[in-house]
PDB file of C-alpha atoms in Angstrom:
ATOM      1  CA  MET A 786     -41.847-148.107  93.220  1.00 55.00           C
ATOM      2  CA  LEU A 787     -45.596-148.511  92.750  1.00 54.00           C
ATOM      3  CA  ILE A 788     -46.295-146.055  95.573  1.00 56.00           C
ATOM      4  CA  THR A 789     -43.838-143.581  94.062  1.00 56.00           C
ATOM      5  CA  LEU A 790     -45.555-143.801  90.712  1.00 51.00           C
ATOM      6  CA  LEU A 791     -48.969-143.389  92.330  1.00 53.00           C
ATOM      7  CA  ILE A 792     -47.769-140.288  94.158  1.00 54.00           C
ATOM      8  CA  ALA A 793     -46.526-138.988  90.823  1.00 53.00           C
ATOM      9  CA  ALA A 794     -49.950-139.715  89.334  1.00 52.00           C
ATOM     10  CA  VAL A 795     -51.689-137.782  92.112  1.00 54.00           C
ATOM     11  CA  GLY A 796     -49.266-134.915  91.594  1.00 54.00           C
ATOM     12  CA  PHE A 797     -49.887-134.961  87.866  1.00 51.00           C
ATOM     13  CA  VAL A 798     -53.654-134.838  88.377  1.00 50.00           C
ATOM     14  CA  SER A 799     -53.262-131.962  90.824  1.00 51.00           C
ATOM     15  CA  TRP A 800     -51.112-130.082  88.308  1.00 45.00           C
ATOM     16  CA  LEU A 801     -53.739-130.626  85.607  1.00 47.00           C
ATOM     17  CA  LEU A 802     -56.471-129.300  87.860  1.00 46.00           C
ATOM     18  CA  LEU A 803     -54.477-126.256  88.914  1.00 44.00           C
ATOM     19  CA  SER A 804     -53.269-125.424  85.404  1.00 44.00           C
ATOM     20  CA  SER A 805     -56.609-125.903  83.669  1.00 50.00           C
ATOM     21  CA  PRO A 806     -58.373-122.695  82.639  1.00 53.00           C
ATOM     22  CA  SER A 807     -61.431-121.804  84.686  1.00 85.00           C
ATOM     23  CA  GLU A 808     -64.785-122.974  83.349  1.00 92.00           C
ATOM     24  CA  PRO A 809     -68.178-121.280  83.443  1.00 96.00           C
ATOM     25  CA  VAL A 810     -70.343-122.565  86.276  1.00 96.00           C
ATOM     26  CA  TYR A 811     -74.028-123.343  86.730  1.00 97.00           C
ATOM     27  CA  GLN A 812     -75.460-124.104  90.178  1.00 96.00           C
ATOM     28  CA  GLY A 813     -71.940-124.351  91.570  1.00 95.00           C
ATOM     29  CA  LYS A 814     -70.797-126.994  89.072  1.00 96.00           C
ATOM     30  CA  PRO A 815     -68.483-126.433  86.082  1.00 96.00           C
ATOM     31  CA  LEU A 816     -69.486-126.844  82.457  1.00 97.00           C
ATOM     32  CA  SER A 817     -67.505-130.093  82.116  1.00 95.00           C
ATOM     33  CA  HIS A 818     -69.622-131.637  84.886  1.00 95.00           C
ATOM     34  CA  TRP A 819     -72.810-130.931  82.951  1.00 97.00           C
ATOM     35  CA  CYS A 820     -71.334-132.122  79.656  1.00 96.00           C
ATOM     36  CA  GLU A 821     -70.195-135.335  81.338  1.00 94.00           C
ATOM     37  CA  GLN A 822     -73.635-135.834  82.866  1.00 95.00           C
ATOM     38  CA  PHE A 823     -75.279-135.426  79.468  1.00 96.00           C
ATOM     39  CA  VAL A 824     -72.866-137.847  77.740  1.00 95.00           C
ATOM     40  CA  ASN A 825     -73.390-140.449  80.466  1.00 93.00           C
ATOM     41  CA  THR A 826     -77.142-140.404  79.852  1.00 93.00           C
ATOM     42  CA  LEU A 827     -76.537-141.539  76.257  1.00 90.00           C
ATOM     43  CA  SER A 828     -75.443-145.000  77.414  1.00 86.00           C
ATOM     44  CA  LYS A 829     -77.635-145.087  80.541  1.00 87.00           C
ATOM     45  CA  PRO A 830     -80.880-143.303  79.666  1.00 84.00           C
ATOM     46  CA  ASP A 831     -81.931-140.891  82.392  1.00 85.00           C
ATOM     47  CA  ASN A 832     -84.309-138.263  81.064  1.00 91.00           C
ATOM     48  CA  GLN A 833     -84.228-136.164  84.219  1.00 94.00           C
ATOM     49  CA  SER A 834     -80.418-135.986  84.331  1.00 94.00           C
ATOM     50  CA  GLN A 835     -80.242-135.296  80.605  1.00 95.00           C
ATOM     51  CA  GLU A 836     -82.786-132.492  80.827  1.00 96.00           C
ATOM     52  CA  GLN A 837     -80.987-130.994  83.818  1.00 97.00           C
ATOM     53  CA  ALA A 838     -77.651-131.056  81.965  1.00 97.00           C
ATOM     54  CA  GLY A 839     -79.242-129.579  78.850  1.00 97.00           C
ATOM     55  CA  ILE A 840     -80.732-126.699  80.851  1.00 97.00           C
ATOM     56  CA  ALA A 841     -77.355-126.049  82.484  1.00 98.00           C
ATOM     57  CA  ILE A 842     -75.489-125.910  79.164  1.00 98.00           C
ATOM     58  CA  ARG A 843     -78.100-123.725  77.489  1.00 97.00           C
ATOM     59  CA  THR A 844     -78.095-121.381  80.492  1.00 97.00           C
ATOM     60  CA  ILE A 845     -74.317-121.052  80.365  1.00 97.00           C
ATOM     61  CA  GLY A 846     -74.829-120.308  76.676  1.00 97.00           C
ATOM     62  CA  THR A 847     -72.101-118.671  74.622  1.00 97.00           C
ATOM     63  CA  ASN A 848     -69.847-118.481  77.689  1.00 97.00           C
ATOM     64  CA  ALA A 849     -69.376-122.224  77.163  1.00 97.00           C
ATOM     65  CA  ILE A 850     -67.759-121.854  73.740  1.00 97.00           C
ATOM     66  CA  PRO A 851     -64.103-121.235  74.779  1.00 97.00           C
ATOM     67  CA  THR A 852     -64.155-124.242  77.117  1.00 97.00           C
ATOM     68  CA  LEU A 853     -65.889-126.467  74.554  1.00 97.00           C
ATOM     69  CA  LEU A 854     -63.250-125.607  71.954  1.00 97.00           C
ATOM     70  CA  VAL A 855     -60.482-126.524  74.396  1.00 95.00           C
ATOM     71  CA  MET A 856     -62.248-129.815  75.156  1.00 95.00           C
ATOM     72  CA  LEU A 857     -62.655-130.572  71.460  1.00 96.00           C
ATOM     73  CA  GLN A 858     -58.906-130.290  70.905  1.00 93.00           C
ATOM     74  CA  ALA A 859     -57.846-132.216  74.026  1.00 90.00           C
ATOM     75  CA  GLN A 860     -55.030-134.701  73.554  1.00 85.00           C
ATOM     76  CA  ASP A 861     -53.666-137.409  75.828  1.00 72.00           C
ATOM     77  CA  SER A 862     -49.932-137.160  76.429  1.00 64.00           C
ATOM     78  CA  LYS A 863     -47.841-140.326  76.602  1.00 63.00           C
ATOM     79  CA  SER A 864     -47.293-139.751  80.318  1.00 63.00           C
ATOM     80  CA  LYS A 865     -51.036-139.461  80.932  1.00 55.00           C
ATOM     81  CA  LEU A 866     -51.739-142.672  79.026  1.00 51.00           C
ATOM     82  CA  MET A 867     -49.019-144.436  81.011  1.00 59.00           C
ATOM     83  CA  LEU A 868     -50.506-143.236  84.292  1.00 56.00           C
ATOM     84  CA  ILE A 869     -53.979-144.359  83.229  1.00 54.00           C
ATOM     85  CA  GLN A 870     -52.625-147.845  82.518  1.00 59.00           C
ATOM     86  CA  LEU A 871     -50.852-147.849  85.856  1.00 56.00           C
ATOM     87  CA  ALA A 872     -53.944-146.736  87.745  1.00 56.00           C
ATOM     88  CA  GLN A 873     -55.945-149.567  86.193  1.00 57.00           C
ATOM     89  CA  LYS A 874     -53.482-152.111  87.638  1.00 58.00           C
ATOM     90  CA  GLN A 875     -53.842-151.035  91.276  1.00 54.00           C
ATOM     91  CA  HIS A 876     -56.710-150.842  93.769  1.00 56.00           C
ATOM     92  CA  PHE A 877     -55.227-148.650  96.524  1.00 53.00           C
ATOM     93  CA  PHE A 878     -56.339-145.334  95.093  1.00 53.00           C
ATOM     94  CA  HIS A 879     -59.312-144.451  92.964  1.00 54.00           C
ATOM     95  CA  ILE A 880     -58.302-141.801  90.449  1.00 54.00           C
ATOM     96  CA  LYS A 881     -60.887-140.653  87.963  1.00 59.00           C
ATOM     97  CA  TRP A 882     -59.295-140.061  84.588  1.00 63.00           C
ATOM     98  CA  THR A 883     -61.017-138.343  81.701  1.00 73.00           C
ATOM     99  CA  THR A 884     -59.553-139.311  78.357  1.00 85.00           C
ATOM    100  CA  ALA A 885     -59.262-136.942  75.420  1.00 88.00           C
ATOM    101  CA  GLU A 886     -61.763-139.053  73.487  1.00 90.00           C
ATOM    102  CA  PHE A 887     -64.361-138.543  76.216  1.00 90.00           C
ATOM    103  CA  ARG A 888     -63.608-134.808  76.251  1.00 93.00           C
ATOM    104  CA  HIS A 889     -64.319-134.730  72.519  1.00 95.00           C
ATOM    105  CA  GLN A 890     -67.702-136.348  73.145  1.00 95.00           C
ATOM    106  CA  GLU A 891     -68.470-133.812  75.852  1.00 96.00           C
ATOM    107  CA  ALA A 892     -67.561-130.938  73.546  1.00 97.00           C
ATOM    108  CA  GLU A 893     -69.692-132.324  70.732  1.00 96.00           C
ATOM    109  CA  MET A 894     -72.738-132.736  72.973  1.00 96.00           C
ATOM    110  CA  GLY A 895     -72.236-129.250  74.387  1.00 97.00           C
ATOM    111  CA  PHE A 896     -72.191-127.709  70.924  1.00 97.00           C
ATOM    112  CA  LEU A 897     -75.140-129.796  69.761  1.00 97.00           C
ATOM    113  CA  ILE A 898     -77.162-128.487  72.697  1.00 97.00           C
ATOM    114  CA  LEU A 899     -76.162-124.893  71.941  1.00 97.00           C
ATOM    115  CA  SER A 900     -77.027-125.455  68.263  1.00 96.00           C
ATOM    116  CA  SER A 901     -77.164-122.143  66.375  1.00 96.00           C
ATOM    117  CA  ASP A 902     -76.277-120.256  69.568  1.00 96.00           C
ATOM    118  CA  GLY A 903     -72.747-121.578  69.081  1.00 96.00           C
ATOM    119  CA  LYS A 904     -72.262-119.846  65.725  1.00 96.00           C
ATOM    120  CA  SER A 905     -69.503-117.576  67.042  1.00 97.00           C
ATOM    121  CA  ALA A 906     -67.343-120.725  67.161  1.00 98.00           C
ATOM    122  CA  ILE A 907     -67.584-121.216  63.386  1.00 98.00           C
ATOM    123  CA  PRO A 908     -64.165-119.680  62.551  1.00 97.00           C
ATOM    124  CA  ALA A 909     -62.451-121.820  65.189  1.00 97.00           C
ATOM    125  CA  LEU A 910     -64.298-124.966  64.070  1.00 97.00           C
ATOM    126  CA  LEU A 911     -63.282-124.338  60.459  1.00 97.00           C
ATOM    127  CA  GLU A 912     -59.696-123.884  61.579  1.00 96.00           C
ATOM    128  CA  ILE A 913     -59.844-127.245  63.342  1.00 95.00           C
ATOM    129  CA  TYR A 914     -61.362-128.780  60.203  1.00 95.00           C
ATOM    130  CA  ASN A 915     -58.648-127.317  57.975  1.00 94.00           C
ATOM    131  CA  GLU A 916     -55.837-128.456  60.264  1.00 91.00           C
ATOM    132  CA  ARG A 917     -57.103-132.051  60.112  1.00 88.00           C
ATOM    133  CA  HIS A 918     -58.473-132.036  56.597  1.00 82.00           C
ATOM    134  CA  SER A 919     -55.758-134.267  55.125  1.00 79.00           C
ATOM    135  CA  ASP A 920     -56.805-137.250  57.268  1.00 83.00           C
ATOM    136  CA  PRO A 921     -60.226-138.594  56.223  1.00 81.00           C
ATOM    137  CA  ASN A 922     -60.342-140.803  59.315  1.00 84.00           C
ATOM    138  CA  ASP A 923     -59.673-138.033  61.824  1.00 90.00           C
ATOM    139  CA  ALA A 924     -62.462-138.188  64.400  1.00 91.00           C
ATOM    140  CA  ILE A 925     -62.086-134.573  65.511  1.00 93.00           C
ATOM    141  CA  ARG A 926     -62.439-133.363  61.916  1.00 93.00           C
ATOM    142  CA  TYR A 927     -65.659-135.311  61.586  1.00 94.00           C
ATOM    143  CA  THR A 928     -66.888-133.984  64.941  1.00 95.00           C
ATOM    144  CA  ALA A 929     -66.225-130.395  63.841  1.00 96.00           C
ATOM    145  CA  GLU A 930     -68.271-131.063  60.691  1.00 96.00           C
ATOM    146  CA  ASN A 931     -71.098-132.567  62.702  1.00 96.00           C
ATOM    147  CA  ILE A 932     -71.166-129.560  65.018  1.00 97.00           C
ATOM    148  CA  LEU A 933     -71.289-127.143  62.087  1.00 98.00           C
ATOM    149  CA  GLY A 934     -74.067-129.145  60.456  1.00 97.00           C
ATOM    150  CA  SER A 935     -76.082-129.072  63.687  1.00 96.00           C
ATOM    151  CA  MET A 936     -76.179-125.269  63.506  1.00 97.00           C
ATOM    152  CA  GLY A 937     -78.190-125.389  60.282  1.00 97.00           C
ATOM    153  CA  PRO A 938     -78.376-122.166  58.258  1.00 97.00           C
ATOM    154  CA  ALA A 939     -76.613-120.293  61.079  1.00 97.00           C
ATOM    155  CA  ALA A 940     -73.408-121.963  59.823  1.00 97.00           C
ATOM    156  CA  ALA A 941     -73.762-120.418  56.345  1.00 98.00           C
ATOM    157  CA  ASP A 942     -70.259-118.939  56.594  1.00 97.00           C
ATOM    158  CA  ALA A 943     -68.874-122.498  56.524  1.00 97.00           C
ATOM    159  CA  VAL A 944     -70.550-123.352  53.207  1.00 98.00           C
ATOM    160  CA  PRO A 945     -67.746-122.217  50.854  1.00 98.00           C
ATOM    161  CA  ARG A 946     -65.243-124.499  52.600  1.00 97.00           C
ATOM    162  CA  PHE A 947     -67.473-127.544  52.288  1.00 97.00           C
ATOM    163  CA  VAL A 948     -68.372-126.749  48.691  1.00 98.00           C
ATOM    164  CA  GLN A 949     -64.649-126.869  48.006  1.00 97.00           C
ATOM    165  CA  ALA A 950     -64.368-130.219  49.782  1.00 96.00           C
ATOM    166  CA  THR A 951     -66.999-131.819  47.513  1.00 97.00           C
ATOM    167  CA  THR A 952     -64.307-132.135  44.805  1.00 96.00           C
ATOM    168  CA  HIS A 953     -61.696-133.728  47.075  1.00 95.00           C
ATOM    169  CA  THR A 954     -59.967-136.840  45.738  1.00 95.00           C
ATOM    170  CA  ASN A 955     -60.842-138.793  48.910  1.00 94.00           C
ATOM    171  CA  VAL A 956     -64.354-140.168  48.794  1.00 96.00           C
ATOM    172  CA  TYR A 957     -64.939-139.924  52.552  1.00 94.00           C
ATOM    173  CA  ILE A 958     -64.060-136.236  52.605  1.00 95.00           C
ATOM    174  CA  ARG A 959     -66.367-135.584  49.632  1.00 96.00           C
ATOM    175  CA  TRP A 960     -69.144-137.586  51.237  1.00 97.00           C
ATOM    176  CA  SER A 961     -68.966-135.938  54.676  1.00 96.00           C
ATOM    177  CA  ALA A 962     -68.846-132.495  53.034  1.00 97.00           C
ATOM    178  CA  ILE A 963     -72.077-133.281  51.163  1.00 98.00           C
ATOM    179  CA  LEU A 964     -73.754-134.442  54.370  1.00 97.00           C
ATOM    180  CA  THR A 965     -72.701-131.237  56.101  1.00 97.00           C
ATOM    181  CA  LEU A 966     -73.946-129.053  53.242  1.00 98.00           C
ATOM    182  CA  GLY A 967     -77.318-130.782  53.407  1.00 97.00           C
ATOM    183  CA  ALA A 968     -77.501-130.239  57.157  1.00 97.00           C
ATOM    184  CA  ILE A 969     -76.606-126.540  56.855  1.00 98.00           C
ATOM    185  CA  HIS A 970     -78.829-126.010  53.751  1.00 97.00           C
ATOM    186  CA  ALA A 971     -77.773-122.429  53.193  1.00 97.00           C
ATOM    187  CA  LYS A 972     -76.308-120.322  50.376  1.00 97.00           C
ATOM    188  CA  PRO A 973     -78.083-122.205  47.570  1.00 97.00           C
ATOM    189  CA  GLU A 974     -76.216-120.212  44.935  1.00 97.00           C
ATOM    190  CA  LEU A 975     -73.037-122.017  46.033  1.00 98.00           C
ATOM    191  CA  THR A 976     -74.375-125.286  47.381  1.00 98.00           C
ATOM    192  CA  LEU A 977     -76.828-126.361  44.662  1.00 98.00           C
ATOM    193  CA  PRO A 978     -74.282-126.452  41.794  1.00 98.00           C
ATOM    194  CA  ALA A 979     -71.876-128.458  43.972  1.00 98.00           C
ATOM    195  CA  LEU A 980     -74.561-130.975  44.958  1.00 98.00           C
ATOM    196  CA  ALA A 981     -75.825-131.247  41.368  1.00 97.00           C
ATOM    197  CA  ARG A 982     -72.282-132.001  40.249  1.00 97.00           C
ATOM    198  CA  SER A 983     -72.002-134.633  42.964  1.00 98.00           C
ATOM    199  CA  LEU A 984     -74.932-136.497  41.397  1.00 98.00           C
ATOM    200  CA  ARG A 985     -72.351-137.616  38.821  1.00 97.00           C
ATOM    201  CA  ASP A 986     -69.890-138.881  41.438  1.00 98.00           C
ATOM    202  CA  PRO A 987     -68.558-142.399  40.703  1.00 97.00           C
ATOM    203  CA  VAL A 988     -69.502-143.583  44.221  1.00 98.00           C
ATOM    204  CA  ASP A 989     -73.159-144.457  44.669  1.00 97.00           C
ATOM    205  CA  TYR A 990     -73.561-143.396  48.316  1.00 98.00           C
ATOM    206  CA  VAL A 991     -72.110-139.984  47.454  1.00 98.00           C
ATOM    207  CA  ARG A 992     -74.719-139.598  44.701  1.00 98.00           C
ATOM    208  CA  ARG A 993     -77.437-140.849  47.051  1.00 98.00           C
ATOM    209  CA  ASP A 994     -76.662-138.293  49.754  1.00 98.00           C
ATOM    210  CA  ALA A 995     -76.176-135.497  47.229  1.00 98.00           C
ATOM    211  CA  ALA A 996     -79.750-136.109  46.086  1.00 98.00           C
ATOM    212  CA  SER A 997     -80.943-136.183  49.690  1.00 98.00           C
ATOM    213  CA  ALA A 998     -79.081-132.943  50.450  1.00 98.00           C
ATOM    214  CA  LEU A 999     -80.753-131.235  47.484  1.00 98.00           C
ATOM    215  CA  GLY A1000     -84.102-132.176  48.960  1.00 97.00           C
ATOM    216  CA  GLU A1001     -83.220-130.232  52.126  1.00 97.00           C
ATOM    217  CA  PHE A1002     -83.502-127.001  50.116  1.00 97.00           C
ATOM    218  CA  GLY A1003     -87.124-127.666  49.173  1.00 96.00           C
ATOM    219  CA  THR A1004     -88.563-125.308  46.585  1.00 95.00           C
ATOM    220  CA  ASN A1005     -85.330-123.270  46.637  1.00 95.00           C
ATOM    221  CA  ALA A1006     -83.675-126.085  44.680  1.00 96.00           C
ATOM    222  CA  ASN A1007     -85.734-125.722  41.493  1.00 96.00           C
ATOM    223  CA  SER A1008     -82.574-125.376  39.427  1.00 95.00           C
ATOM    224  CA  ALA A1009     -81.638-128.952  40.374  1.00 96.00           C
ATOM    225  CA  VAL A1010     -84.855-130.512  39.026  1.00 97.00           C
ATOM    226  CA  PRO A1011     -83.386-131.502  35.610  1.00 96.00           C
ATOM    227  CA  VAL A1012     -80.396-133.335  37.107  1.00 97.00           C
ATOM    228  CA  LEU A1013     -82.588-135.046  39.678  1.00 97.00           C
ATOM    229  CA  ILE A1014     -84.881-136.283  36.900  1.00 97.00           C
ATOM    230  CA  LYS A1015     -81.811-137.787  35.219  1.00 97.00           C
ATOM    231  CA  SER A1016     -80.931-139.461  38.520  1.00 97.00           C
ATOM    232  CA  LEU A1017     -84.236-141.342  38.406  1.00 97.00           C
ATOM    233  CA  ALA A1018     -82.439-143.594  35.934  1.00 96.00           C
ATOM    234  CA  ASP A1019     -79.361-144.054  38.138  1.00 97.00           C
ATOM    235  CA  PRO A1020     -77.999-147.639  38.319  1.00 97.00           C
ATOM    236  CA  SER A1021     -78.364-147.532  42.118  1.00 97.00           C
ATOM    237  CA  SER A1022     -81.833-148.057  43.546  1.00 97.00           C
ATOM    238  CA  ALA A1023     -80.821-146.019  46.619  1.00 97.00           C
ATOM    239  CA  VAL A1024     -79.906-143.047  44.439  1.00 98.00           C
ATOM    240  CA  ARG A1025     -83.139-143.368  42.472  1.00 97.00           C
ATOM    241  CA  GLY A1026     -85.143-143.427  45.692  1.00 97.00           C
ATOM    242  CA  LYS A1027     -83.466-140.346  47.154  1.00 97.00           C
ATOM    243  CA  ALA A1028     -83.780-138.487  43.845  1.00 97.00           C
ATOM    244  CA  ALA A1029     -87.519-139.238  43.784  1.00 97.00           C
ATOM    245  CA  SER A1030     -87.942-138.058  47.382  1.00 97.00           C
ATOM    246  CA  ALA A1031     -86.004-134.868  46.657  1.00 97.00           C
ATOM    247  CA  LEU A1032     -88.107-134.137  43.571  1.00 97.00           C
ATOM    248  CA  LYS A1033     -91.325-134.426  45.546  1.00 96.00           C
ATOM    249  CA  LYS A1034     -90.013-131.904  48.073  1.00 96.00           C
ATOM    250  CA  ILE A1035     -88.711-129.487  45.448  1.00 97.00           C
ATOM    251  CA  ASP A1036     -91.327-129.649  42.684  1.00 96.00           C
ATOM    252  CA  PRO A1037     -94.210-132.097  43.197  1.00 96.00           C
ATOM    253  CA  GLU A1038     -95.623-131.326  39.759  1.00 95.00           C
ATOM    254  CA  ALA A1039     -92.334-132.075  37.993  1.00 96.00           C
ATOM    255  CA  ALA A1040     -92.002-135.235  40.089  1.00 96.00           C
ATOM    256  CA  ALA A1041     -95.458-136.418  39.016  1.00 96.00           C
ATOM    257  CA  LYS A1042     -94.695-135.738  35.343  1.00 94.00           C
ATOM    258  CA  ALA A1043     -91.498-137.787  35.708  1.00 94.00           C
ATOM    259  CA  GLY A1044     -93.539-140.709  37.019  1.00 93.00           C
ATOM    260  CA  VAL A1045     -92.627-140.374  40.676  1.00 93.00           C
ATOM    261  CA  LYS A1046     -95.403-141.730  42.897  1.00 86.00           C
TER     262      LYS A1046
END
């Protein structure tokens, strides 16, 4: 019975390989190989391997985006999980399994390396975010946010969606939206009012990171100076500290007049 199940596992792996869409290639190796190599260097530092993988992904460039999006949405079926458990209990065959969670890591690293060059994926990333928006603990939703934030101002088209999320009833969704808006730091006409409003949030770490996000806009955030000055009297020392730092970035003169050293 064990042998039969192992044969089934081999057949399943072969089917996965044959049915998987083709990937872009660099130096004869597919994109997933380079993403895996880069992820592996995070736990076992290897600067040469990391640099090599980074060069490969950047060279593949925007051709990597369709594959990275597929990887980001990978899911493990019940049959795959069962076969993984089975494979771990035997030592006759060595079958290398890649879990969906690891695929998500690969996709995230691939997009982080592409940075703003991956901006054509913004609509798809927002769709992923919207599909998973109701679950504040969804790891893929958070990964999509992190990828968008890594693009900086190139992800300006995503700003309206995250501005909307700053008023969500769930604190974690509000908080992660504020972090993403600070990372993107674009469309100040939309973002600054939302961040200024978040300085009145009942949760201190939301207020803290709203102040920090305002600081990312530098002198473009002059309209937020009055609310940041009010935040210098916030009950939380962390909020007061971030408000002071933001003021110094935005308007050093106003910060000095408010007693910020």
